[in-house]
């Protein structure tokens, strides 16, 4: 199906970020995950966890002091908006950075605050999607064989995924930020006739090692492509393979990146022209994985 709509309208997945009240067992389980990170990277996730524990406490208080007819609406606000509000804050900072990039190019990211906001957004975009959730939980299910009460472990992972994925996104963003001096950061200006597309899961690892990866052997390296606008893309790369894109990009290379995005976007891609969507749909009929 082809539709003309906003990105939010096309990609909205109702209640995907809904939260639940955290029990003591949930908190202990999440703390186990947090403790796996370096001490420095534990500070922000511990604060986020404390925020959601406070939300859970307020939620429980409301259930005891409000009239039954008032509880449902208030619960929906807490359940559906608490995590969404955190993502909205991250997104708003990111949109300001995009506007600066449009005006000043890569120089806009020389400001550490702008780069941190940019990396934070990208980190959360990596971890907040349904496909990342499903692949991660499947990898966990395969990897915890032999652990006592495996099913309980998987259940707690699935139950707390909304919070775990947020914490993972924070840490991925931090890693992108702190590795920026060693990685290859590339701003791509697309002056071709083919615009960049985006999708339901727009961030794409295009490192050559991806072709040999699977659930049990995830990619060892990452060349992360991020479409920003129809004319601007960005890459966080561990390899130098795409460094030439700093200077120019041709139609064939744009199509390669668009195809990479479409293959993992769960059948939902967004483009600025009907022509680029038609091209992606034709690829889908040839087995690209587009639904």
Short mmCIF file of C-alpha atoms in Angstrom, two decimals:
data_model
loop_
_atom_site.label_atom_id
_atom_site.label_comp_id
_atom_site.label_asym_id
_atom_site.label_seq_id
_atom_site.Cartn_x
_atom_site.Cartn_y
_atom_site.Cartn_z
CA UNK A 1 0.00 0.00 0.00
CA UNK A 2 1.17 3.55 -0.76
CA UNK A 3 -0.09 6.42 1.42
CA UNK A 4 0.50 10.14 1.65
CA UNK A 5 0.77 10.99 5.35
CA UNK A 6 3.11 12.30 8.03
CA UNK A 7 5.92 10.03 9.22
CA UNK A 8 4.12 9.73 12.57
CA UNK A 9 0.93 8.70 10.84
CA UNK A 10 2.63 6.09 8.71
CA UNK A 11 4.84 4.57 11.40
CA UNK A 12 2.72 4.88 14.50
CA UNK A 13 2.49 1.69 16.56
CA UNK A 14 -0.09 2.32 19.28
CA UNK A 15 1.07 1.70 22.87
CA UNK A 16 4.45 0.31 21.79
CA UNK A 17 6.07 2.50 24.47
CA UNK A 18 3.47 1.85 27.17
CA UNK A 19 4.99 1.24 30.61
CA UNK A 20 3.85 -0.77 33.61
CA UNK A 21 4.23 -0.35 37.36
CA UNK A 22 7.66 -1.57 38.43
CA UNK A 23 7.75 -4.28 41.08
CA UNK A 24 10.74 -4.91 43.33
CA UNK A 25 11.62 -7.88 41.12
CA UNK A 26 11.52 -5.66 38.01
CA UNK A 27 13.82 -3.11 39.65
CA UNK A 28 16.32 -5.77 40.75
CA UNK A 29 16.30 -7.30 37.27
CA UNK A 30 16.89 -3.95 35.53
CA UNK A 31 19.68 -3.14 38.00
CA UNK A 32 21.39 -6.38 36.99
CA UNK A 33 21.45 -5.14 33.40
CA UNK A 34 22.64 -1.67 34.40
CA UNK A 35 25.50 -3.14 36.43
CA UNK A 36 26.90 -4.82 33.30
CA UNK A 37 27.96 -1.41 31.93
CA UNK A 38 31.06 0.50 33.02
CA UNK A 39 30.64 2.48 36.22
CA UNK A 40 30.59 5.76 34.31
CA UNK A 41 27.76 4.58 32.03
CA UNK A 42 25.65 3.43 34.97
CA UNK A 43 24.92 6.92 36.30
CA UNK A 44 22.29 8.04 33.76
CA UNK A 45 20.45 4.67 33.60
CA UNK A 46 20.23 4.55 37.39
CA UNK A 47 18.67 8.02 37.35
CA UNK A 48 16.21 6.98 34.64
CA UNK A 49 15.28 3.89 36.64
CA UNK A 50 14.72 6.05 39.73
CA UNK A 51 12.44 8.32 37.66
CA UNK A 52 10.26 5.39 36.62
CA UNK A 53 10.20 3.98 40.15
CA UNK A 54 8.85 7.38 41.24
CA UNK A 55 6.24 7.21 38.46
CA UNK A 56 5.22 3.75 39.65
CA UNK A 57 4.86 5.04 43.21
CA UNK A 58 2.63 7.90 42.07
CA UNK A 59 0.60 5.44 39.99
CA UNK A 60 -0.05 3.28 43.07
CA UNK A 61 -1.02 6.32 45.14
CA UNK A 62 -3.51 7.43 42.49
CA UNK A 63 -5.18 4.02 42.61
CA UNK A 64 -5.87 4.51 46.31
CA UNK A 65 -6.95 8.15 46.45
CA UNK A 66 -8.85 8.71 43.20
CA UNK A 67 -12.43 7.76 42.43
CA UNK A 68 -12.74 4.71 40.13
CA UNK A 69 -14.15 6.74 37.24
CA UNK A 70 -11.06 8.99 37.31
CA UNK A 71 -8.45 6.27 37.55
CA UNK A 72 -8.69 4.86 34.02
CA UNK A 73 -7.92 8.15 32.26
CA UNK A 74 -5.05 9.02 34.62
CA UNK A 75 -3.59 5.54 34.28
CA UNK A 76 -3.65 5.82 30.50
CA UNK A 77 -1.76 9.12 30.68
CA UNK A 78 0.90 7.63 32.95
CA UNK A 79 1.13 4.35 31.06
CA UNK A 80 1.31 5.81 27.54
CA UNK A 81 3.01 9.19 28.05
CA UNK A 82 5.77 8.61 30.62
CA UNK A 83 8.30 7.03 28.26
CA UNK A 84 7.00 8.89 25.20
CA UNK A 85 7.76 12.20 26.94
CA UNK A 86 11.38 11.20 27.45
CA UNK A 87 11.71 10.27 23.78
CA UNK A 88 10.04 13.54 22.77
CA UNK A 89 12.66 15.53 24.70
CA UNK A 90 15.44 13.66 22.88
CA UNK A 91 13.74 14.18 19.52
CA UNK A 92 13.23 17.92 20.02
CA UNK A 93 16.92 18.41 20.74
CA UNK A 94 17.77 16.36 17.68
CA UNK A 95 15.51 18.42 15.40
CA UNK A 96 17.37 21.56 16.48
CA UNK A 97 20.63 19.87 15.52
CA UNK A 98 19.21 18.94 12.10
CA UNK A 99 18.31 22.56 11.43
CA UNK A 100 21.85 23.58 12.37
CA UNK A 101 23.31 20.93 10.05
CA UNK A 102 21.17 22.24 7.19
CA UNK A 103 22.60 25.72 7.74
CA UNK A 104 26.20 25.02 8.78
CA UNK A 105 26.93 21.50 7.56
CA UNK A 106 29.20 19.26 9.62
CA UNK A 107 30.52 22.33 11.48
CA UNK A 108 27.27 22.30 13.45
CA UNK A 109 28.49 19.14 15.18
CA UNK A 110 31.71 20.75 16.39
CA UNK A 111 29.64 21.90 19.36
CA UNK A 112 29.87 19.11 21.95
CA UNK A 113 26.33 19.68 23.18
CA UNK A 114 24.95 19.35 19.65
CA UNK A 115 26.98 16.20 19.00
CA UNK A 116 25.83 14.67 22.28
CA UNK A 117 22.17 15.37 21.42
CA UNK A 118 22.72 13.91 17.96
CA UNK A 119 24.39 10.75 19.29
CA UNK A 120 21.73 10.35 21.96
CA UNK A 121 18.97 10.42 19.36
CA UNK A 122 20.77 7.94 17.11
CA UNK A 123 21.48 5.61 20.03
CA UNK A 124 17.80 5.46 20.95
CA UNK A 125 16.78 5.02 17.32
CA UNK A 126 18.94 1.89 17.27
CA UNK A 127 17.26 0.28 20.29
CA UNK A 128 13.65 1.50 20.38
CA UNK A 129 12.28 -0.43 17.40
CA UNK A 130 10.20 -3.60 17.30
CA UNK A 131 12.76 -5.40 15.14
CA UNK A 132 15.56 -4.66 17.63
CA UNK A 133 13.34 -5.92 20.44
CA UNK A 134 12.46 -9.14 18.66
CA UNK A 135 16.03 -9.90 17.59
CA UNK A 136 17.41 -9.08 21.04
CA UNK A 137 14.91 -11.23 22.93
CA UNK A 138 15.49 -14.13 20.54
CA UNK A 139 19.26 -13.79 21.06
CA UNK A 140 18.73 -13.69 24.84
CA UNK A 141 16.48 -16.76 24.65
CA UNK A 142 19.20 -18.65 22.81
CA UNK A 143 21.98 -17.32 25.02
CA UNK A 144 20.60 -18.09 28.48
CA UNK A 145 20.42 -21.86 28.06
CA UNK A 146 21.65 -23.44 31.28
CA UNK A 147 20.70 -20.51 33.50
CA UNK A 148 18.30 -21.56 36.29
CA UNK A 149 14.69 -20.60 35.55
CA UNK A 150 15.37 -19.52 31.98
CA UNK A 151 11.70 -18.85 31.27
CA UNK A 152 11.45 -16.44 34.19
CA UNK A 153 14.54 -14.60 32.93
CA UNK A 154 13.07 -14.25 29.44
CA UNK A 155 9.70 -13.21 30.89
CA UNK A 156 11.30 -10.43 32.96
CA UNK A 157 13.27 -9.29 29.91
CA UNK A 158 10.12 -9.05 27.80
CA UNK A 159 8.14 -7.42 30.60
CA UNK A 160 10.76 -4.73 31.23
CA UNK A 161 11.87 -4.30 27.62
CA UNK A 162 10.35 -0.80 27.39
CA UNK A 163 12.80 0.34 30.10
CA UNK A 164 15.74 -1.86 29.12
CA UNK A 165 15.63 -0.62 25.53
CA UNK A 166 15.62 2.98 26.76
CA UNK A 167 18.67 2.26 28.93
CA UNK A 168 20.41 0.48 26.05
CA UNK A 169 19.71 3.48 23.80
CA UNK A 170 21.29 5.82 26.33
CA UNK A 171 24.42 3.67 26.42
CA UNK A 172 24.63 3.27 22.63
CA UNK A 173 24.40 7.05 22.25
CA UNK A 174 27.14 7.53 24.86
CA UNK A 175 29.39 5.03 23.08
CA UNK A 176 28.86 6.82 19.76
CA UNK A 177 29.75 10.11 21.39
CA UNK A 178 32.87 8.91 23.17
CA UNK A 179 34.18 6.95 20.18
CA UNK A 180 33.80 9.89 17.79
CA UNK A 181 37.54 10.63 17.71
CA UNK A 182 38.33 7.10 16.54
CA UNK A 183 35.37 6.42 14.25
CA UNK A 184 34.82 7.83 10.78
CA UNK A 185 32.00 10.39 10.89
CA UNK A 186 30.69 11.28 7.45
CA UNK A 187 28.14 13.90 6.48
CA UNK A 188 26.69 13.00 3.06
CA UNK A 189 25.26 15.71 0.84
CA UNK A 190 23.02 14.07 -1.73
CA UNK A 191 22.93 16.20 -4.89
CA UNK A 192 21.65 13.40 -7.13
CA UNK A 193 18.18 13.05 -8.62
CA UNK A 194 17.42 10.18 -6.21
CA UNK A 195 16.43 11.30 -2.69
CA UNK A 196 17.28 9.34 0.42
CA UNK A 197 14.42 7.37 1.93
CA UNK A 198 13.77 6.58 5.56
CA UNK A 199 11.74 3.81 7.13
CA UNK A 200 10.29 2.10 10.17
CA UNK A 201 13.83 1.13 11.20
CA UNK A 202 15.90 3.66 9.24
CA UNK A 203 19.32 3.15 10.87
CA UNK A 204 21.27 0.55 8.95
CA UNK A 205 24.57 -1.23 9.50
CA UNK A 206 26.16 -1.41 6.04
CA UNK A 207 29.51 -2.87 7.14
CA UNK A 208 30.55 -5.77 4.93
CA UNK A 209 30.52 -8.17 7.92
CA UNK A 210 26.71 -7.93 8.11
CA UNK A 211 26.28 -10.42 5.29
CA UNK A 212 27.68 -13.21 7.49
CA UNK A 213 25.80 -12.23 10.66
CA UNK A 214 22.81 -13.86 12.33
CA UNK A 215 20.99 -14.06 15.64
CA UNK A 216 23.69 -16.25 17.19
CA UNK A 217 26.57 -14.30 15.66
CA UNK A 218 25.75 -10.56 15.54
CA UNK A 219 27.90 -8.25 13.39
CA UNK A 220 31.32 -7.67 14.88
CA UNK A 221 31.68 -4.21 13.34
CA UNK A 222 29.36 -1.36 12.48
CA UNK A 223 29.18 1.20 9.71
CA UNK A 224 25.95 2.92 10.73
CA UNK A 225 24.04 4.87 8.08
CA UNK A 226 21.46 7.41 9.26
CA UNK A 227 19.19 9.17 6.71
CA UNK A 228 18.38 12.67 7.99
CA UNK A 229 16.56 14.37 5.12
CA UNK A 230 16.02 13.50 1.43
CA UNK A 231 19.30 15.30 0.74
CA UNK A 232 21.38 14.67 3.87
CA UNK A 233 22.70 11.47 5.42
CA UNK A 234 25.20 10.72 8.15
CA UNK A 235 27.44 7.78 8.94
CA UNK A 236 29.13 6.57 12.13
CA UNK A 237 31.69 4.12 10.72
CA UNK A 238 34.32 1.85 12.16
CA UNK A 239 35.73 1.19 8.69
CA UNK A 240 37.07 3.74 6.18
CA UNK A 241 35.10 2.12 3.35
CA UNK A 242 32.68 5.02 2.88
CA UNK A 243 35.00 7.96 3.52
CA UNK A 244 34.75 8.98 -0.14
CA UNK A 245 31.10 9.92 0.43
CA UNK A 246 32.29 13.04 2.25
CA UNK A 247 33.13 14.46 -1.17
CA UNK A 248 30.24 13.22 -3.30
CA UNK A 249 27.70 10.45 -3.80
CA UNK A 250 26.24 9.13 -7.04
CA UNK A 251 22.82 7.67 -7.86
CA UNK A 252 24.03 4.09 -7.58
CA UNK A 253 25.37 4.68 -4.07
CA UNK A 254 22.14 6.43 -3.02
CA UNK A 255 20.17 3.43 -4.28
CA UNK A 256 22.45 1.09 -2.34
CA UNK A 257 21.77 2.98 0.90
CA UNK A 258 18.04 3.20 0.15
CA UNK A 259 17.90 -0.53 -0.48
CA UNK A 260 19.68 -1.21 2.80
CA UNK A 261 17.07 0.87 4.63
CA UNK A 262 14.13 -0.76 2.85
CA UNK A 263 15.29 -4.30 3.58
CA UNK A 264 14.88 -3.90 7.32
CA UNK A 265 12.02 -1.41 7.53
CA UNK A 266 9.27 -4.01 8.03
CA UNK A 267 7.46 -2.98 4.87
CA UNK A 268 7.20 0.70 5.82
CA UNK A 269 9.38 3.16 3.95
CA UNK A 270 8.99 6.92 3.56
CA UNK A 271 10.20 8.98 0.64
CA UNK A 272 9.78 12.53 -0.60
CA UNK A 273 8.72 11.52 -4.13
CA UNK A 274 6.44 8.87 -5.60
CA UNK A 275 9.23 7.85 -7.97
CA UNK A 276 11.59 6.73 -5.21
CA UNK A 277 8.80 4.77 -3.49
CA UNK A 278 7.90 3.08 -6.78
CA UNK A 279 11.54 2.08 -7.21
CA UNK A 280 11.63 0.56 -3.73
CA UNK A 281 8.35 -1.30 -4.38
CA UNK A 282 9.81 -2.83 -7.54
CA UNK A 283 12.79 -4.02 -5.53
CA UNK A 284 10.34 -5.60 -3.09
CA UNK A 285 8.82 -7.68 -5.86
CA UNK A 286 12.34 -8.88 -6.71
CA UNK A 287 12.87 -10.22 -3.19
CA UNK A 288 14.40 -7.37 -1.27
CA UNK A 289 12.32 -8.20 1.79
CA UNK A 290 9.92 -5.28 1.44
CA UNK A 291 6.40 -6.32 2.40
#
